[in-house]
Amino acid sequence: MWIGYKILIVSHLITEIWAEKQYLSQREVDPGADFTRNHTILEGTRFKRAIYKGQYCRSFGCCEDRDDGCVTQFYEVNALCYCDTFCERENSDCCPDYKSFCRGEKEWLPHATPWYTEDRWTAQNYSQFWGMTLEEGFKYRLGTLPPSPMLLSMNEVTAVPAIIDLPEFFVAYYKWPGWTHGPLDQKNCAASWAFSTASVAADRIAIQSKGRYTANLSPQNLISCCAKNRHGCSSGSIDRAWWYLRKRGLVSHACYPFLKDQNTTNNACAMASRSDGRGKRHATKPCPNNIEKSNRIYQCSPPYRVSSNETEIMKEIIHNGPVQAIMQVHEDFFHYKSGIYRHVTSTNEKSEKYQKLQTHAVKLTGWGTLRGAQGRKEKFWIVANSWGNSWGENGYFRILRGVNESDIEKLIIAAWGQLTSSDEP
Ligand SMILES: *[C@@H]1O[C@H](CO)[C@@H](O)[C@H](O)[C@H]1NC(C)=O
Ligand SMILES: *[C@@H]1O[C@H](CO)[C@@H](O)[C@H](O)[C@H]1NC(C)=O
Ligand SMILES: *[C@@H]1O[C@H](CO)[C@@H](O)[C@H](O)[C@H]1NC(C)=O
Ligand SMILES: *[C@@H]1O[C@H](CO)[C@@H](O)[C@H](O)[C@H]1NC(C)=O
Ligand SMILES: *[C@@H]1O[C@H](CO)[C@@H](O)[C@H](O)[C@H]1NC(C)=O
């Protein structure tokens, strides 16, 4: 079983901290002499290289104390990084996966396990779902209303320039490091309508502003403020979420963080926005926390629908950034741990009553191809869920691509950031 994807999607935080601090590194090494570790693992196809790209300590091992030979190449920033205990000092020069691999739970299998033999997804009995019935899973972990007829009748946009050669493997994070946002955890708040919309909007604004605005946007802002009849944590529609992003705008996730308890009185909308008459909106109140000072409002263009054609979706992602997808969730999806998800119809009589579906909204952020056991090629999407990093492949999942698995290709939505000319980089 190969579960390296968890590391492939590198922890944004660690990477950011690392990138910030790399220049402060006090290690004196000769990169030529020290970069002597075994590289054979990195040879092979472009795909394979891409796979190992995010794996540092995982490929090269962890070391105790100070070991200046315990170094590998950090490709994304063309520098060296370390997997020894010493790297964890104030000016950290640890590899991005040091904490998760060397310090985290050692649940990883040795990398000698061939990555290409996996053609079936694996399940896990998640502790976060213990004590929850399936009905409750459907009720609290999803929360996107079926798309409205208006949304479904939207014209598909295919304005993207015709591309050339789509790579076999693509992750938005590699093209736009630091500009795309990893999965949050909606907990028992049925608001994937808000989480997926805020996340797609945040990525799009960062990409469009060329990194000037990289804040993640606040799902709580949507949950608390975007609801005529206030049912934020008990489902919502993405039409409404995009309407709010266009007309009212959202503050950052840091400014308006996710509330632990959605049922308390303080989940009333903490701020509104008003126009300054020149097309820009401003928050009416400071952030509802003492740490974040910036209550800048971010807005989007009206959403547009991308064609359901696999190639068109890929083109849209590689040119403009991640997109929102609506999918049907079956009972087995909750237990997904790794691999390429496809719904497995249960023959178990007991679970037949659970053969129902609910709608969920997620973020498509890349794709790839894997060779299955019989040499069969399996194409997949790489998708960000909103059930935290402990679910699936570090919060992401892969799902069959090109066959409308679980309706994942049925409705693809994206939008542009609304940046005024003074916002342009
Ligand atoms: C590199 O790895 C290969 C395969 O894992 C092994 O056969 C070889 O001996 C290693 N070379 C060094 C220098 O460690
Ligand atoms: C999942 O794990 C919990 C705790 O160990 C156990 O009570 C439960 O029966 C398990 N569920 C399944 C489907 O294995
Ligand atoms: C919050 O309150 C609503 C209505 O009062 C209730 O239906 C829901 O179960 C509560 N949610 C949680 C997570 O306690
Ligand atoms: C999808 O679009 C591509 C061109 O972008 C086209 O070649 C292909 O035939 C389309 N596929 C389907 C199933 O329509
Ligand atoms: C995907 O499947 C759903 C349900 O079967 C269907 O309504 C939809 O038209 C399909 N979309 C595509 C692009 O095949």
PDB file of C-alpha atoms in Angstrom, residues 29 47 60 62 64 88 118 143 153 172 200 244 247 267 306 316 329-330 358 375 382:
ATOM      1  CA  VAL A  29      27.727  23.150   4.828  1.00  0.00           C
ATOM      2  CA  PHE A  47       5.507  11.230 -12.695  1.00  0.00           C
ATOM      3  CA  PHE A  60      16.053   9.950   3.080  1.00  0.00           C
ATOM      4  CA  CYS A  62      15.551  10.831   9.999  1.00  0.00           C
ATOM      5  CA  GLU A  64      19.369  12.000  15.767  1.00  0.00           C
ATOM      6  CA  GLU A  88      14.327  22.085  15.004  1.00  0.00           C
ATOM      7  CA  GLU A 118      -2.070   0.090  -5.381  1.00  0.00           C
ATOM      8  CA  GLY A 143     -24.106  20.337   4.236  1.00  0.00           C
ATOM      9  CA  SER A 153     -28.717  25.739 -16.210  1.00  0.00           C
ATOM     10  CA  ALA A 172      -1.984  23.360  -7.783  1.00  0.00           C
ATOM     11  CA  VAL A 200     -11.746  28.158  -3.868  1.00  0.00           C
ATOM     12  CA  TYR A 244     -22.335  36.700  -0.760  1.00  0.00           C
ATOM     13  CA  LYS A 247     -22.058  41.340  -3.070  1.00  0.00           C
ATOM     14  CA  ASN A 267     -22.391  32.786  16.312  1.00  0.00           C
ATOM     15  CA  VAL A 306     -16.808  25.041 -16.189  1.00  0.00           C
ATOM     16  CA  GLU A 316      -9.258  25.449 -16.067  1.00  0.00           C
ATOM     17  CA  VAL A 329     -21.429  11.153  -0.873  1.00  0.00           C
ATOM     18  CA  HIS A 330     -22.130   7.480  -0.251  1.00  0.00           C
ATOM     19  CA  GLN A 358     -26.124  13.368   0.099  1.00  0.00           C
ATOM     20  CA  GLY A 375      -1.044  -2.369 -15.906  1.00  0.00           C
ATOM     21  CA  ILE A 382      -6.763  15.239  -6.293  1.00  0.00           C
TER      22      ILE A 382
END
